[in-house]
Amino acid sequence: MYMNFMKQYKTIYHLQNYLNKQKSLGKSIGFVPTMGALHDGHLTLIRESNKHSDITLCSIFVNPTQFNNTEDLDKYPRTVEKDLEMLKGENCDAVFFPSVNVMYPPEQDNSFHIDFGQLDKVMEGAHRPGHFAGVAQVLKRFLDIINPSTMYMGQKDYQQVAIVKELLKQIQSPTQLAMVTTVREKDGLAMSSRNVRLTAKERKIAPLISKTLFDAQSKINTHSIVNIKKEALKQLDIPEFTVEYFEIADGDSLQAINDINQCSSAVACTAVHLGKVRLIDNVILK
Ligand code: AMP
């Protein structure tokens, strides 16, 4: 029987011993940062890393500094044992699940600041103050510890990918960034760790979010952006939803656009509250 000896590390010292050994053997390190409560979206990132990197390292760390809402942090699903089994099933080579003190040692200055210009002033950045500062802080720490060849991240968090691209550029990191297409449930709902917090009734309604995005995508060459946005907001205007934003933006600068011909790539992004859960999704338009 095939035995999978997935390495499990909680300390930087032991993780780095392992990584240094692999690097000295000339192996490339693929890194998949996650907050756990794994689903098939995360596992797709693991599979991509397995395909393109010699060693796949997954981290599981619910980073407190990127939560702007304490209830969201408290209620964030934590399923480490199940996560480890899922990672073993994908032949992930190693997992790093540090404590908060390991990531942010109290005796150390853990502050880190980057000016993202307008990238973090819109959409998630505008609605979740401090969120991307926390994301940048934790990823800078992971990059310093791991120095992977490639980091794999999901399109599901499109703005996060843009932020991380900018982070890698500004810190002149040699790490490559690979964006992996959003994995969806059969009914179109983007997989998310937060989906388990939806009630059965809410779960039935939730696919209206992706449907609205795909409808917008289908109109991109025939309707004006103003019209598409108006129609999308109308579709999302049901009592169960509170729409935070529905935006059509330049795929690079993330600034809102009025004309699809104005940019070389474009994305439609939305954030919707459904019950106690905040859901985000996006589709690439161009
Ligand atoms: P999280 O655990 O939510 O921080 O996500 C960890 C990584 O998985 C991030 O790069 C996410 O963008 C990615 N991810 C989350 N959901 C999906 C999905 N449905 N499809 C693809 N990637 C995803």
mmCIF file of N, CA and C in Angstrom, residues 188-273:
data_model
loop_
_atom_site.group_PDB
_atom_site.id
_atom_site.type_symbol
_atom_site.label_atom_id
_atom_site.label_comp_id
_atom_site.label_asym_id
_atom_site.label_seq_id
_atom_site.Cartn_x
_atom_site.Cartn_y
_atom_site.Cartn_z
ATOM 1 N N GLY A 188 -22.665 26.639 -9.507
ATOM 2 C CA GLY A 188 -21.964 27.879 -9.842
ATOM 3 C C GLY A 188 -21.383 28.629 -8.654
ATOM 4 N N LEU A 189 -21.858 28.333 -7.450
ATOM 5 C CA LEU A 189 -21.343 29.053 -6.279
ATOM 6 C C LEU A 189 -19.838 28.821 -6.135
ATOM 7 N N ALA A 190 -19.090 29.910 -6.000
ATOM 8 C CA ALA A 190 -17.643 29.779 -5.812
ATOM 9 C C ALA A 190 -17.378 29.087 -4.484
ATOM 10 N N MET A 191 -16.527 28.069 -4.503
ATOM 11 C CA MET A 191 -16.209 27.383 -3.241
ATOM 12 C C MET A 191 -15.533 28.358 -2.301
ATOM 13 N N SER A 192 -15.928 28.291 -1.041
ATOM 14 C CA SER A 192 -15.350 29.159 -0.020
ATOM 15 C C SER A 192 -15.481 28.468 1.324
ATOM 16 N N SER A 193 -14.492 28.670 2.184
ATOM 17 C CA SER A 193 -14.559 28.091 3.532
ATOM 18 C C SER A 193 -15.773 28.624 4.282
ATOM 19 N N ARG A 194 -16.202 29.824 3.910
ATOM 20 C CA ARG A 194 -17.329 30.440 4.619
ATOM 21 C C ARG A 194 -18.680 29.851 4.206
ATOM 22 N N ASN A 195 -18.734 29.095 3.095
ATOM 23 C CA ASN A 195 -20.021 28.562 2.627
ATOM 24 C C ASN A 195 -20.682 27.648 3.656
ATOM 25 N N VAL A 196 -19.880 26.975 4.490
ATOM 26 C CA VAL A 196 -20.472 26.057 5.482
ATOM 27 C C VAL A 196 -21.278 26.814 6.531
ATOM 28 N N ARG A 197 -21.085 28.117 6.605
ATOM 29 C CA ARG A 197 -21.840 28.912 7.589
ATOM 30 C C ARG A 197 -23.199 29.370 7.047
ATOM 31 N N LEU A 198 -23.486 29.046 5.788
ATOM 32 C CA LEU A 198 -24.798 29.409 5.222
ATOM 33 C C LEU A 198 -25.848 28.412 5.695
ATOM 34 N N THR A 199 -27.047 28.887 5.975
ATOM 35 C CA THR A 199 -28.143 27.970 6.282
ATOM 36 C C THR A 199 -28.558 27.286 4.972
ATOM 37 N N ALA A 200 -29.351 26.201 5.083
ATOM 38 C CA ALA A 200 -29.770 25.473 3.879
ATOM 39 C C ALA A 200 -30.502 26.417 2.921
ATOM 40 N N LYS A 201 -31.314 27.301 3.483
ATOM 41 C CA LYS A 201 -32.086 28.225 2.637
ATOM 42 C C LYS A 201 -31.148 29.223 1.938
ATOM 43 N N GLU A 202 -30.204 29.735 2.709
ATOM 44 C CA GLU A 202 -29.241 30.689 2.134
ATOM 45 C C GLU A 202 -28.390 30.019 1.057
ATOM 46 N N ARG A 203 -28.007 28.757 1.327
ATOM 47 C CA ARG A 203 -27.159 28.044 0.363
ATOM 48 C C ARG A 203 -27.856 27.904 -0.991
ATOM 49 N N LYS A 204 -29.215 27.773 -0.941
ATOM 50 C CA LYS A 204 -29.988 27.640 -2.183
ATOM 51 C C LYS A 204 -29.997 28.943 -2.978
ATOM 52 N N ILE A 205 -29.986 30.064 -2.244
ATOM 53 C CA ILE A 205 -30.060 31.381 -2.880
ATOM 54 C C ILE A 205 -28.696 31.840 -3.394
ATOM 55 N N ALA A 206 -27.631 31.392 -2.731
ATOM 56 C CA ALA A 206 -26.274 31.918 -2.974
ATOM 57 C C ALA A 206 -25.810 31.884 -4.440
ATOM 58 N N PRO A 207 -26.192 30.855 -5.245
ATOM 59 C CA PRO A 207 -25.696 30.819 -6.628
ATOM 60 C C PRO A 207 -26.163 31.999 -7.490
ATOM 61 N N LEU A 208 -27.111 32.791 -7.002
ATOM 62 C CA LEU A 208 -27.531 33.979 -7.751
ATOM 63 C C LEU A 208 -26.352 34.944 -7.923
ATOM 64 N N ILE A 209 -25.394 34.858 -7.018
ATOM 65 C CA ILE A 209 -24.224 35.757 -7.120
ATOM 66 C C ILE A 209 -23.420 35.423 -8.381
ATOM 67 N N SER A 210 -23.070 34.141 -8.549
ATOM 68 C CA SER A 210 -22.266 33.787 -9.735
ATOM 69 C C SER A 210 -23.100 33.913 -11.009
ATOM 70 N N LYS A 211 -24.395 33.625 -10.894
ATOM 71 C CA LYS A 211 -25.251 33.752 -12.084
ATOM 72 C C LYS A 211 -25.226 35.197 -12.578
ATOM 73 N N THR A 212 -25.330 36.131 -11.650
ATOM 74 C CA THR A 212 -25.315 37.556 -12.007
ATOM 75 C C THR A 212 -23.998 37.921 -12.689
ATOM 76 N N LEU A 213 -22.896 37.397 -12.136
ATOM 77 C CA LEU A 213 -21.578 37.684 -12.730
ATOM 78 C C LEU A 213 -21.477 37.105 -14.137
ATOM 79 N N PHE A 214 -21.956 35.869 -14.306
ATOM 80 C CA PHE A 214 -21.873 35.249 -15.640
ATOM 81 C C PHE A 214 -22.811 35.937 -16.634
ATOM 82 N N ASP A 215 -23.952 36.410 -16.152
ATOM 83 C CA ASP A 215 -24.842 37.179 -17.033
ATOM 84 C C ASP A 215 -24.144 38.457 -17.490
ATOM 85 N N ALA A 216 -23.461 39.112 -16.555
ATOM 86 C CA ALA A 216 -22.723 40.343 -16.902
ATOM 87 C C ALA A 216 -21.658 40.022 -17.952
ATOM 88 N N GLN A 217 -20.978 38.898 -17.744
ATOM 89 C CA GLN A 217 -19.916 38.493 -18.677
ATOM 90 C C GLN A 217 -20.470 38.285 -20.093
ATOM 91 N N SER A 218 -21.677 37.703 -20.162
ATOM 92 C CA SER A 218 -22.245 37.398 -21.482
ATOM 93 C C SER A 218 -22.673 38.667 -22.232
ATOM 94 N N LYS A 219 -22.809 39.786 -21.504
ATOM 95 C CA LYS A 219 -23.280 41.016 -22.153
ATOM 96 C C LYS A 219 -22.144 41.973 -22.499
ATOM 97 N N ILE A 220 -20.905 41.567 -22.211
ATOM 98 C CA ILE A 220 -19.819 42.546 -22.224
ATOM 99 C C ILE A 220 -19.571 43.155 -23.608
ATOM 100 N N ASN A 221 -19.864 42.402 -24.672
ATOM 101 C CA ASN A 221 -19.611 42.958 -26.008
ATOM 102 C C ASN A 221 -20.846 43.615 -26.624
ATOM 103 N N THR A 222 -21.972 43.547 -25.938
ATOM 104 C CA THR A 222 -23.208 44.065 -26.534
ATOM 105 C C THR A 222 -23.863 45.175 -25.710
ATOM 106 N N HIS A 223 -23.501 45.291 -24.451
ATOM 107 C CA HIS A 223 -24.152 46.295 -23.589
ATOM 108 C C HIS A 223 -23.103 47.239 -23.005
ATOM 109 N N SER A 224 -23.567 48.421 -22.608
ATOM 110 C CA SER A 224 -22.635 49.357 -21.980
ATOM 111 C C SER A 224 -22.351 48.907 -20.546
ATOM 112 N N ILE A 225 -21.215 49.345 -20.018
ATOM 113 C CA ILE A 225 -20.843 48.976 -18.640
ATOM 114 C C ILE A 225 -21.891 49.510 -17.656
ATOM 115 N N VAL A 226 -22.342 50.730 -17.898
ATOM 116 C CA VAL A 226 -23.353 51.343 -17.008
ATOM 117 C C VAL A 226 -24.593 50.457 -16.959
ATOM 118 N N ASN A 227 -25.006 50.013 -18.131
ATOM 119 C CA ASN A 227 -26.199 49.177 -18.242
ATOM 120 C C ASN A 227 -25.983 47.808 -17.571
ATOM 121 N N ILE A 228 -24.823 47.224 -17.797
ATOM 122 C CA ILE A 228 -24.529 45.904 -17.202
ATOM 123 C C ILE A 228 -24.554 46.005 -15.678
ATOM 124 N N LYS A 229 -23.961 47.073 -15.160
ATOM 125 C CA LYS A 229 -23.920 47.228 -13.700
ATOM 126 C C LYS A 229 -25.317 47.434 -13.124
ATOM 127 N N LYS A 230 -26.107 48.233 -13.840
ATOM 128 C CA LYS A 230 -27.481 48.500 -13.396
ATOM 129 C C LYS A 230 -28.295 47.197 -13.350
ATOM 130 N N GLU A 231 -28.160 46.414 -14.424
ATOM 131 C CA GLU A 231 -28.886 45.133 -14.495
ATOM 132 C C GLU A 231 -28.431 44.168 -13.401
ATOM 133 N N ALA A 232 -27.121 44.144 -13.165
ATOM 134 C CA ALA A 232 -26.576 43.235 -12.148
ATOM 135 C C ALA A 232 -27.118 43.608 -10.769
ATOM 136 N N LEU A 233 -27.117 44.902 -10.481
ATOM 137 C CA LEU A 233 -27.610 45.337 -9.164
ATOM 138 C C LEU A 233 -29.087 45.013 -9.005
ATOM 139 N N LYS A 234 -29.825 45.081 -10.115
ATOM 140 C CA LYS A 234 -31.248 44.732 -10.089
ATOM 141 C C LYS A 234 -31.411 43.237 -9.778
ATOM 142 N N GLN A 235 -30.584 42.427 -10.429
ATOM 143 C CA GLN A 235 -30.647 40.963 -10.201
ATOM 144 C C GLN A 235 -30.329 40.608 -8.746
ATOM 145 N N LEU A 236 -29.396 41.346 -8.173
ATOM 146 C CA LEU A 236 -28.960 41.040 -6.797
ATOM 147 C C LEU A 236 -29.866 41.669 -5.742
ATOM 148 N N ASP A 237 -30.825 42.456 -6.226
ATOM 149 C CA ASP A 237 -31.706 43.186 -5.294
ATOM 150 C C ASP A 237 -32.836 42.278 -4.797
ATOM 151 N N ILE A 238 -32.485 41.340 -3.931
ATOM 152 C CA ILE A 238 -33.483 40.482 -3.284
ATOM 153 C C ILE A 238 -33.344 40.685 -1.776
ATOM 154 N N PRO A 239 -34.407 40.433 -1.013
ATOM 155 C CA PRO A 239 -34.364 40.770 0.414
ATOM 156 C C PRO A 239 -33.235 40.073 1.176
ATOM 157 N N GLU A 240 -32.846 38.881 0.736
ATOM 158 C CA GLU A 240 -31.823 38.113 1.470
ATOM 159 C C GLU A 240 -30.418 38.690 1.303
ATOM 160 N N PHE A 241 -30.199 39.449 0.229
ATOM 161 C CA PHE A 241 -28.855 39.964 -0.051
ATOM 162 C C PHE A 241 -28.693 41.409 0.414
ATOM 163 N N THR A 242 -27.527 41.718 0.922
ATOM 164 C CA THR A 242 -27.116 43.119 1.032
ATOM 165 C C THR A 242 -25.845 43.230 0.202
ATOM 166 N N VAL A 243 -25.945 43.963 -0.894
ATOM 167 C CA VAL A 243 -24.801 44.071 -1.810
ATOM 168 C C VAL A 243 -23.862 45.156 -1.311
ATOM 169 N N GLU A 244 -22.601 44.790 -1.133
ATOM 170 C CA GLU A 244 -21.617 45.790 -0.707
ATOM 171 C C GLU A 244 -21.096 46.548 -1.920
ATOM 172 N N TYR A 245 -20.758 45.796 -2.951
ATOM 173 C CA TYR A 245 -20.381 46.445 -4.218
ATOM 174 C C TYR A 245 -20.546 45.451 -5.359
ATOM 175 N N PHE A 246 -20.792 45.992 -6.520
ATOM 176 C CA PHE A 246 -20.696 45.230 -7.768
ATOM 177 C C PHE A 246 -19.929 46.141 -8.702
ATOM 178 N N GLU A 247 -18.736 45.764 -9.080
ATOM 179 C CA GLU A 247 -17.879 46.683 -9.819
ATOM 180 C C GLU A 247 -17.317 46.034 -11.068
ATOM 181 N N ILE A 248 -17.190 46.831 -12.096
ATOM 182 C CA ILE A 248 -16.482 46.372 -13.293
ATOM 183 C C ILE A 248 -15.204 47.197 -13.367
ATOM 184 N N ALA A 249 -14.081 46.500 -13.336
ATOM 185 C CA ALA A 249 -12.819 47.204 -13.139
ATOM 186 C C ALA A 249 -11.752 46.757 -14.129
ATOM 187 N N ASP A 250 -10.793 47.636 -14.313
ATOM 188 C CA ASP A 250 -9.594 47.304 -15.087
ATOM 189 C C ASP A 250 -8.900 46.126 -14.382
ATOM 190 N N GLY A 251 -8.571 45.090 -15.127
ATOM 191 C CA GLY A 251 -8.009 43.884 -14.529
ATOM 192 C C GLY A 251 -6.633 44.074 -13.905
ATOM 193 N N ASP A 252 -5.940 45.156 -14.268
ATOM 194 C CA ASP A 252 -4.609 45.406 -13.698
ATOM 195 C C ASP A 252 -4.656 46.447 -12.586
ATOM 196 N N SER A 253 -5.263 47.601 -12.887
ATOM 197 C CA SER A 253 -5.259 48.695 -11.891
ATOM 198 C C SER A 253 -6.392 48.552 -10.885
ATOM 199 N N LEU A 254 -7.391 47.746 -11.226
ATOM 200 C CA LEU A 254 -8.597 47.505 -10.415
ATOM 201 C C LEU A 254 -9.497 48.729 -10.270
ATOM 202 N N GLN A 255 -9.197 49.776 -11.043
ATOM 203 C CA GLN A 255 -10.047 50.967 -10.974
ATOM 204 C C GLN A 255 -11.269 50.755 -11.874
ATOM 205 N N ALA A 256 -12.395 51.297 -11.434
ATOM 206 C CA ALA A 256 -13.653 51.141 -12.171
ATOM 207 C C ALA A 256 -13.501 51.694 -13.588
ATOM 208 N N ILE A 257 -14.121 51.015 -14.535
ATOM 209 C CA ILE A 257 -14.064 51.491 -15.918
ATOM 210 C C ILE A 257 -15.490 51.750 -16.423
ATOM 211 N N ASN A 258 -15.582 52.597 -17.447
ATOM 212 C CA ASN A 258 -16.885 52.872 -18.057
ATOM 213 C C ASN A 258 -16.976 52.304 -19.460
ATOM 214 N N ASP A 259 -15.810 51.893 -19.965
ATOM 215 C CA ASP A 259 -15.762 51.453 -21.357
ATOM 216 C C ASP A 259 -14.801 50.271 -21.443
ATOM 217 N N ILE A 260 -15.293 49.167 -21.951
ATOM 218 C CA ILE A 260 -14.490 47.937 -21.996
ATOM 219 C C ILE A 260 -13.279 48.102 -22.924
ATOM 220 N N ASN A 261 -13.396 49.032 -23.882
ATOM 221 C CA ASN A 261 -12.279 49.235 -24.816
ATOM 222 C C ASN A 261 -11.154 50.069 -24.215
ATOM 223 N N GLN A 262 -11.408 50.536 -23.002
ATOM 224 C CA GLN A 262 -10.474 51.424 -22.317
ATOM 225 C C GLN A 262 -9.282 50.630 -21.737
ATOM 226 N N CYS A 263 -9.407 49.307 -21.634
ATOM 227 C CA CYS A 263 -8.352 48.552 -20.934
ATOM 228 C C CYS A 263 -8.093 47.219 -21.633
ATOM 229 N N SER A 264 -6.960 46.622 -21.313
ATOM 230 C CA SER A 264 -6.616 45.363 -21.982
ATOM 231 C C SER A 264 -7.164 44.150 -21.227
ATOM 232 N N SER A 265 -7.455 44.314 -19.935
ATOM 233 C CA SER A 265 -8.127 43.228 -19.212
ATOM 234 C C SER A 265 -9.168 43.851 -18.281
ATOM 235 N N ALA A 266 -10.228 43.099 -18.037
ATOM 236 C CA ALA A 266 -11.299 43.631 -17.190
ATOM 237 C C ALA A 266 -11.910 42.508 -16.370
ATOM 238 N N VAL A 267 -12.444 42.884 -15.202
ATOM 239 C CA VAL A 267 -12.994 41.886 -14.287
ATOM 240 C C VAL A 267 -14.254 42.462 -13.637
ATOM 241 N N ALA A 268 -15.246 41.609 -13.404
ATOM 242 C CA ALA A 268 -16.429 42.033 -12.641
ATOM 243 C C ALA A 268 -16.317 41.390 -11.268
ATOM 244 N N CYS A 269 -16.421 42.194 -10.234
ATOM 245 C CA CYS A 269 -16.238 41.707 -8.862
ATOM 246 C C CYS A 269 -17.421 42.122 -8.003
ATOM 247 N N THR A 270 -17.794 41.251 -7.081
ATOM 248 C CA THR A 270 -18.883 41.617 -6.187
ATOM 249 C C THR A 270 -18.666 41.052 -4.785
ATOM 250 N N ALA A 271 -19.259 41.742 -3.810
ATOM 251 C CA ALA A 271 -19.297 41.252 -2.427
ATOM 252 C C ALA A 271 -20.727 41.403 -1.945
ATOM 253 N N VAL A 272 -21.252 40.325 -1.388
ATOM 254 C CA VAL A 272 -22.657 40.286 -0.984
ATOM 255 C C VAL A 272 -22.765 39.680 0.416
ATOM 256 N N HIS A 273 -23.563 40.303 1.274
ATOM 257 C CA HIS A 273 -23.856 39.693 2.577
ATOM 258 C C HIS A 273 -25.100 38.843 2.435
#
